[in-house]
Amino acid sequence: TIAGEDSTGSVVVFVDGIPHKDGYRRFRIKQVRGVDDFAMVREVVRRRYRRLLTGQDPLPDLVLIDGGPGQLSAARMALSEIGLEGLAVASLAKREEEIHFQEGRPPLKLARHSVALRFFQHVRDESHRFARVYHHLLRSKRIRPKQRS
């Protein structure tokens, strides 16, 4: 998001450690005004998993949220609202690259060269890339005047 304009979110899916692009989803933030990262996480998680509950796709083994304890709490709240409290959720905080699991439990700090940490970073970075592409598309549509034929 840039100053709350054209805010987007994304979901990427990995199966057996490989991106499953058919499962990727992009979201235009509809319910949040301005910049409120926690509310945006709640909105995307709620919309994504509400749809998953009605479809044929299986629930994931792990939901990885981009952010720290606040974003993790927002995601857990959204899942609870739709009846998915038991789903495994973790978050990856960028600055320290710590993995958070739940309140009261200390974060997991993996070695910088750990294969597991690199995989989590890859998932997070792919989600950023996918959301950024959609954000740029929305912004360019808004900025460029429509062409007359």
PDB file of C-alpha atoms in Angstrom:
ATOM      1  CA  THR A   1       0.000   0.000   0.000  1.00  0.00           C
ATOM      2  CA  ILE A   2       1.081   3.564  -0.597  1.00  0.00           C
ATOM      3  CA  ALA A   3      -0.555   5.863   1.958  1.00  0.00           C
ATOM      4  CA  GLY A   4      -3.582   3.559   2.061  1.00  0.00           C
ATOM      5  CA  GLU A   5      -4.220   3.745  -1.693  1.00  0.00           C
ATOM      6  CA  ASP A   6      -4.880   0.571  -3.708  1.00  0.00           C
ATOM      7  CA  SER A   7      -4.065  -1.709  -0.773  1.00  0.00           C
ATOM      8  CA  THR A   8      -3.667  -5.356  -1.656  1.00  0.00           C
ATOM      9  CA  GLY A   9      -3.003  -8.665   0.003  1.00  0.00           C
ATOM     10  CA  SER A  10      -2.090 -12.067  -1.314  1.00  0.00           C
ATOM     11  CA  VAL A  11      -2.123 -15.753  -0.563  1.00  0.00           C
ATOM     12  CA  VAL A  12       0.466 -18.072  -2.051  1.00  0.00           C
ATOM     13  CA  VAL A  13       0.300 -21.835  -1.812  1.00  0.00           C
ATOM     14  CA  PHE A  14       3.198 -24.254  -1.626  1.00  0.00           C
ATOM     15  CA  VAL A  15       2.715 -28.007  -1.946  1.00  0.00           C
ATOM     16  CA  ASP A  16       5.643 -30.214  -0.940  1.00  0.00           C
ATOM     17  CA  GLY A  17       7.863 -27.102  -0.913  1.00  0.00           C
ATOM     18  CA  ILE A  18       6.973 -26.077  -4.487  1.00  0.00           C
ATOM     19  CA  PRO A  19       4.813 -23.087  -5.467  1.00  0.00           C
ATOM     20  CA  HIS A  20       1.323 -24.189  -6.537  1.00  0.00           C
ATOM     21  CA  LYS A  21       0.347 -21.171  -8.617  1.00  0.00           C
ATOM     22  CA  ASP A  22      -3.208 -22.371  -9.241  1.00  0.00           C
ATOM     23  CA  GLY A  23      -3.758 -21.811  -5.537  1.00  0.00           C
ATOM     24  CA  TYR A  24      -2.468 -18.218  -5.510  1.00  0.00           C
ATOM     25  CA  ARG A  25      -5.052 -15.551  -4.708  1.00  0.00           C
ATOM     26  CA  ARG A  26      -4.870 -11.784  -4.698  1.00  0.00           C
ATOM     27  CA  PHE A  27      -7.087  -9.470  -2.706  1.00  0.00           C
ATOM     28  CA  ARG A  28      -7.982  -5.841  -3.044  1.00  0.00           C
ATOM     29  CA  ILE A  29      -8.505  -4.524   0.473  1.00  0.00           C
ATOM     30  CA  LYS A  30     -12.141  -3.396   0.608  1.00  0.00           C
ATOM     31  CA  GLN A  31     -13.073  -2.911   4.244  1.00  0.00           C
ATOM     32  CA  VAL A  32     -10.052  -1.056   5.662  1.00  0.00           C
ATOM     33  CA  ARG A  33      -9.538   2.675   5.189  1.00  0.00           C
ATOM     34  CA  GLY A  34      -6.044   4.115   5.513  1.00  0.00           C
ATOM     35  CA  VAL A  35      -3.112   2.061   6.746  1.00  0.00           C
ATOM     36  CA  ASP A  36      -4.008  -0.571   9.344  1.00  0.00           C
ATOM     37  CA  ASP A  37      -1.863  -3.637   8.793  1.00  0.00           C
ATOM     38  CA  PHE A  38      -3.631  -5.718  11.442  1.00  0.00           C
ATOM     39  CA  ALA A  39      -7.092  -5.007  10.015  1.00  0.00           C
ATOM     40  CA  MET A  40      -5.829  -5.792   6.507  1.00  0.00           C
ATOM     41  CA  VAL A  41      -4.440  -9.142   7.663  1.00  0.00           C
ATOM     42  CA  ARG A  42      -7.785  -9.915   9.351  1.00  0.00           C
ATOM     43  CA  GLU A  43      -9.683  -9.047   6.176  1.00  0.00           C
ATOM     44  CA  VAL A  44      -7.530 -11.149   3.842  1.00  0.00           C
ATOM     45  CA  VAL A  45      -7.439 -14.163   6.175  1.00  0.00           C
ATOM     46  CA  ARG A  46     -11.188 -13.994   6.799  1.00  0.00           C
ATOM     47  CA  ARG A  47     -12.037 -13.723   3.093  1.00  0.00           C
ATOM     48  CA  ARG A  48      -9.585 -16.450   2.022  1.00  0.00           C
ATOM     49  CA  TYR A  49     -10.539 -19.063   4.573  1.00  0.00           C
ATOM     50  CA  ARG A  50     -14.263 -18.370   4.392  1.00  0.00           C
ATOM     51  CA  ARG A  51     -14.002 -19.217   0.684  1.00  0.00           C
ATOM     52  CA  LEU A  52     -11.908 -22.309   1.406  1.00  0.00           C
ATOM     53  CA  LEU A  53     -14.569 -23.628   3.764  1.00  0.00           C
ATOM     54  CA  THR A  54     -17.134 -23.657   0.949  1.00  0.00           C
ATOM     55  CA  GLY A  55     -14.910 -25.112  -1.774  1.00  0.00           C
ATOM     56  CA  GLN A  56     -13.176 -28.311  -2.701  1.00  0.00           C
ATOM     57  CA  ASP A  57      -9.651 -27.250  -1.766  1.00  0.00           C
ATOM     58  CA  PRO A  58      -8.170 -28.771   1.387  1.00  0.00           C
ATOM     59  CA  LEU A  59      -7.142 -26.636   4.333  1.00  0.00           C
ATOM     60  CA  PRO A  60      -3.384 -26.068   4.633  1.00  0.00           C
ATOM     61  CA  ASP A  61      -1.097 -27.808   7.091  1.00  0.00           C
ATOM     62  CA  LEU A  62       0.295 -24.411   8.102  1.00  0.00           C
ATOM     63  CA  VAL A  63      -0.742 -20.814   7.527  1.00  0.00           C
ATOM     64  CA  LEU A  64       2.314 -18.549   7.463  1.00  0.00           C
ATOM     65  CA  ILE A  65       1.596 -14.881   8.091  1.00  0.00           C
ATOM     66  CA  ASP A  66       3.960 -12.073   7.154  1.00  0.00           C
ATOM     67  CA  GLY A  67       4.682 -10.123  10.325  1.00  0.00           C
ATOM     68  CA  GLY A  68       5.158 -10.428  14.022  1.00  0.00           C
ATOM     69  CA  PRO A  69       2.945 -11.148  17.010  1.00  0.00           C
ATOM     70  CA  GLY A  70       0.381  -8.465  16.095  1.00  0.00           C
ATOM     71  CA  GLN A  71      -0.215  -9.805  12.604  1.00  0.00           C
ATOM     72  CA  LEU A  72      -0.310 -13.358  13.974  1.00  0.00           C
ATOM     73  CA  SER A  73      -2.939 -12.334  16.515  1.00  0.00           C
ATOM     74  CA  ALA A  74      -5.005 -10.640  13.781  1.00  0.00           C
ATOM     75  CA  ALA A  75      -4.891 -13.793  11.649  1.00  0.00           C
ATOM     76  CA  ARG A  76      -5.857 -16.007  14.582  1.00  0.00           C
ATOM     77  CA  MET A  77      -8.763 -13.670  15.362  1.00  0.00           C
ATOM     78  CA  ALA A  78     -10.024 -13.882  11.765  1.00  0.00           C
ATOM     79  CA  LEU A  79      -9.775 -17.682  11.761  1.00  0.00           C
ATOM     80  CA  SER A  80     -11.607 -17.854  15.081  1.00  0.00           C
ATOM     81  CA  GLU A  81     -14.413 -15.674  13.678  1.00  0.00           C
ATOM     82  CA  ILE A  82     -15.096 -18.282  10.983  1.00  0.00           C
ATOM     83  CA  GLY A  83     -14.649 -21.336  13.182  1.00  0.00           C
ATOM     84  CA  LEU A  84     -11.104 -22.402  12.281  1.00  0.00           C
ATOM     85  CA  GLU A  85      -9.393 -22.037  15.663  1.00  0.00           C
ATOM     86  CA  GLY A  86      -7.512 -25.344  15.291  1.00  0.00           C
ATOM     87  CA  LEU A  87      -5.618 -24.421  12.125  1.00  0.00           C
ATOM     88  CA  ALA A  88      -1.830 -24.207  12.600  1.00  0.00           C
ATOM     89  CA  VAL A  89      -0.684 -20.587  12.202  1.00  0.00           C
ATOM     90  CA  ALA A  90       2.763 -19.010  12.482  1.00  0.00           C
ATOM     91  CA  SER A  91       4.227 -15.672  11.479  1.00  0.00           C
ATOM     92  CA  LEU A  92       7.628 -14.618  10.242  1.00  0.00           C
ATOM     93  CA  ALA A  93       8.822 -11.253  11.554  1.00  0.00           C
ATOM     94  CA  LYS A  94      11.065  -9.601   8.992  1.00  0.00           C
ATOM     95  CA  ARG A  95      13.619  -7.629  10.968  1.00  0.00           C
ATOM     96  CA  GLU A  96      14.757 -10.398  13.266  1.00  0.00           C
ATOM     97  CA  GLU A  97      13.491 -13.255  11.059  1.00  0.00           C
ATOM     98  CA  GLU A  98      11.832 -14.851  14.088  1.00  0.00           C
ATOM     99  CA  ILE A  99       8.988 -17.324  13.782  1.00  0.00           C
ATOM    100  CA  HIS A 100       6.088 -16.648  16.143  1.00  0.00           C
ATOM    101  CA  PHE A 101       3.547 -19.316  17.034  1.00  0.00           C
ATOM    102  CA  GLN A 102       1.303 -18.069  19.827  1.00  0.00           C
ATOM    103  CA  GLU A 103       1.114 -15.586  22.653  1.00  0.00           C
ATOM    104  CA  GLY A 104       3.206 -16.517  25.643  1.00  0.00           C
ATOM    105  CA  ARG A 105       5.530 -18.775  23.672  1.00  0.00           C
ATOM    106  CA  PRO A 106       8.932 -17.324  22.820  1.00  0.00           C
ATOM    107  CA  PRO A 107       9.632 -16.942  19.101  1.00  0.00           C
ATOM    108  CA  LEU A 108      11.742 -19.509  17.307  1.00  0.00           C
ATOM    109  CA  LYS A 109      15.014 -18.100  16.025  1.00  0.00           C
ATOM    110  CA  LEU A 110      16.512 -20.379  13.384  1.00  0.00           C
ATOM    111  CA  ALA A 111      20.095 -20.122  12.145  1.00  0.00           C
ATOM    112  CA  ARG A 112      20.417 -17.633   9.276  1.00  0.00           C
ATOM    113  CA  HIS A 113      21.465 -20.401   6.901  1.00  0.00           C
ATOM    114  CA  SER A 114      18.821 -22.888   8.038  1.00  0.00           C
ATOM    115  CA  VAL A 115      16.950 -24.574   5.183  1.00  0.00           C
ATOM    116  CA  ALA A 116      13.682 -24.149   7.103  1.00  0.00           C
ATOM    117  CA  LEU A 117      14.225 -20.397   7.574  1.00  0.00           C
ATOM    118  CA  ARG A 118      15.147 -19.954   3.926  1.00  0.00           C
ATOM    119  CA  PHE A 119      11.972 -21.781   2.907  1.00  0.00           C
ATOM    120  CA  PHE A 120       9.809 -19.563   5.132  1.00  0.00           C
ATOM    121  CA  GLN A 121      11.558 -16.484   3.699  1.00  0.00           C
ATOM    122  CA  HIS A 122      10.925 -17.765   0.174  1.00  0.00           C
ATOM    123  CA  VAL A 123       7.201 -18.169   0.908  1.00  0.00           C
ATOM    124  CA  ARG A 124       7.028 -14.670   2.425  1.00  0.00           C
ATOM    125  CA  ASP A 125       8.970 -13.082  -0.432  1.00  0.00           C
ATOM    126  CA  GLU A 126       6.777 -14.806  -3.031  1.00  0.00           C
ATOM    127  CA  SER A 127       3.698 -13.467  -1.292  1.00  0.00           C
ATOM    128  CA  HIS A 128       5.197  -9.951  -1.325  1.00  0.00           C
ATOM    129  CA  ARG A 129       6.030 -10.252  -5.012  1.00  0.00           C
ATOM    130  CA  PHE A 130       2.555 -11.445  -5.924  1.00  0.00           C
ATOM    131  CA  ALA A 131       0.799  -8.701  -3.914  1.00  0.00           C
ATOM    132  CA  ARG A 132       3.157  -6.031  -5.277  1.00  0.00           C
ATOM    133  CA  VAL A 133       2.391  -6.981  -8.891  1.00  0.00           C
ATOM    134  CA  TYR A 134      -1.338  -6.644  -8.197  1.00  0.00           C
ATOM    135  CA  HIS A 135      -0.820  -3.337  -6.373  1.00  0.00           C
ATOM    136  CA  HIS A 136       1.113  -1.941  -9.346  1.00  0.00           C
ATOM    137  CA  LEU A 137      -1.655  -3.058 -11.719  1.00  0.00           C
ATOM    138  CA  LEU A 138      -4.343  -1.329  -9.647  1.00  0.00           C
ATOM    139  CA  ARG A 139      -2.270   1.820  -9.244  1.00  0.00           C
ATOM    140  CA  SER A 140      -1.479   2.066 -12.965  1.00  0.00           C
ATOM    141  CA  LYS A 141      -5.177   1.642 -13.836  1.00  0.00           C
ATOM    142  CA  ARG A 142      -6.071   4.470 -11.455  1.00  0.00           C
ATOM    143  CA  ILE A 143      -3.300   6.809 -12.595  1.00  0.00           C
ATOM    144  CA  ARG A 144      -3.459   6.318 -16.359  1.00  0.00           C
ATOM    145  CA  PRO A 145      -6.368   8.015 -18.075  1.00  0.00           C
ATOM    146  CA  LYS A 146      -8.564   5.704 -20.103  1.00  0.00           C
ATOM    147  CA  GLN A 147      -7.692   5.643 -23.795  1.00  0.00           C
ATOM    148  CA  ARG A 148     -10.390   6.655 -26.248  1.00  0.00           C
ATOM    149  CA  SER A 149     -10.782   4.529 -29.346  1.00  0.00           C
TER     150      SER A 149
END
